[in-house]
Amino acid sequence: MIAYWIFMFFMVLLIPGIMVGVGLWFRRCPPGKINYLFGYRTALSMKNQDTWDFAQKKCAQVWLRWGPRMLVCSAIAMLPVFGRSTDTVGAVGGLIVLLQLIPLLASIHPVEKALRETFDKDGNRKQ
């Protein structure tokens, strides 16, 4: 029972941990060339190299702001189910992971907003 809680604890920390890790990575060494496999990829971010570089840095900022908060909140949310049944631990852990998808997907909004404020629809910087 305790081993399952430990397993779920680490699973619950996976999404925020990835956000922090990738945020640090993108801040130091963002994906250099526009590609279809790795990086923050949307139609506007892939218009040209300038929009691509901007989007990678902005995504890193957002994930480094939200990821640590999610990490702490997720860890705290798992504490009350320590020692409970595997069904309870699994249900709470699953719910936490589902809730983590909200800020993960919502992180698209501030990046796209910053892109639209900085670039026109063709990817040229606004004056």
JSON list of C-alpha atoms in Angstrom, two decimals, residues 31-56 111-112 115-116 119-124:
[
{"chain": "A", "resi": 31, "resn": "PRO", "atom": "CA", "xyz": [15.32, 24.25, -30.08]},
{"chain": "A", "resi": 32, "resn": "GLY", "atom": "CA", "xyz": [17.37, 26.08, -32.69]},
{"chain": "A", "resi": 33, "resn": "LYS", "atom": "CA", "xyz": [15.72, 25.29, -35.98]},
{"chain": "A", "resi": 34, "resn": "ILE", "atom": "CA", "xyz": [12.03, 25.14, -36.80]},
{"chain": "A", "resi": 35, "resn": "ASN", "atom": "CA", "xyz": [10.97, 21.49, -36.80]},
{"chain": "A", "resi": 36, "resn": "TYR", "atom": "CA", "xyz": [7.85, 19.37, -36.57]},
{"chain": "A", "resi": 37, "resn": "LEU", "atom": "CA", "xyz": [9.05, 17.10, -33.76]},
{"chain": "A", "resi": 38, "resn": "PHE", "atom": "CA", "xyz": [10.34, 19.12, -30.83]},
{"chain": "A", "resi": 39, "resn": "GLY", "atom": "CA", "xyz": [9.55, 22.51, -29.34]},
{"chain": "A", "resi": 40, "resn": "TYR", "atom": "CA", "xyz": [6.56, 24.81, -29.00]},
{"chain": "A", "resi": 41, "resn": "ARG", "atom": "CA", "xyz": [4.87, 24.23, -32.35]},
{"chain": "A", "resi": 42, "resn": "THR", "atom": "CA", "xyz": [1.88, 26.23, -33.56]},
{"chain": "A", "resi": 43, "resn": "ALA", "atom": "CA", "xyz": [1.12, 27.85, -36.90]},
{"chain": "A", "resi": 44, "resn": "LEU", "atom": "CA", "xyz": [2.29, 31.28, -35.72]},
{"chain": "A", "resi": 45, "resn": "SER", "atom": "CA", "xyz": [5.35, 30.04, -33.85]},
{"chain": "A", "resi": 46, "resn": "MET", "atom": "CA", "xyz": [6.54, 28.25, -36.99]},
{"chain": "A", "resi": 47, "resn": "LYS", "atom": "CA", "xyz": [6.12, 31.22, -39.39]},
{"chain": "A", "resi": 48, "resn": "ASN", "atom": "CA", "xyz": [9.82, 32.05, -39.33]},
{"chain": "A", "resi": 49, "resn": "GLN", "atom": "CA", "xyz": [12.93, 31.75, -37.18]},
{"chain": "A", "resi": 50, "resn": "ASP", "atom": "CA", "xyz": [12.13, 34.93, -35.23]},
{"chain": "A", "resi": 51, "resn": "THR", "atom": "CA", "xyz": [8.65, 33.75, -34.19]},
{"chain": "A", "resi": 52, "resn": "TRP", "atom": "CA", "xyz": [10.08, 30.30, -33.41]},
{"chain": "A", "resi": 53, "resn": "ASP", "atom": "CA", "xyz": [12.81, 31.64, -31.11]},
{"chain": "A", "resi": 54, "resn": "PHE", "atom": "CA", "xyz": [10.38, 34.00, -29.39]},
{"chain": "A", "resi": 55, "resn": "ALA", "atom": "CA", "xyz": [7.84, 31.22, -28.77]},
{"chain": "A", "resi": 56, "resn": "GLN", "atom": "CA", "xyz": [10.43, 28.84, -27.30]},
{"chain": "A", "resi": 111, "resn": "VAL", "atom": "CA", "xyz": [2.42, 32.15, -25.47]},
{"chain": "A", "resi": 112, "resn": "GLU", "atom": "CA", "xyz": [0.04, 32.70, -28.38]},
{"chain": "A", "resi": 115, "resn": "LEU", "atom": "CA", "xyz": [3.16, 36.07, -30.20]},
{"chain": "A", "resi": 116, "resn": "ARG", "atom": "CA", "xyz": [0.10, 37.99, -31.49]},
{"chain": "A", "resi": 119, "resn": "PHE", "atom": "CA", "xyz": [4.15, 39.71, -34.48]},
{"chain": "A", "resi": 120, "resn": "ASP", "atom": "CA", "xyz": [1.58, 40.25, -37.21]},
{"chain": "A", "resi": 121, "resn": "LYS", "atom": "CA", "xyz": [-0.24, 37.34, -38.86]},
{"chain": "A", "resi": 122, "resn": "ASP", "atom": "CA", "xyz": [2.60, 36.91, -41.35]},
{"chain": "A", "resi": 123, "resn": "GLY", "atom": "CA", "xyz": [5.24, 36.63, -38.62]},
{"chain": "A", "resi": 124, "resn": "ASN", "atom": "CA", "xyz": [6.71, 40.12, -38.99]}
]
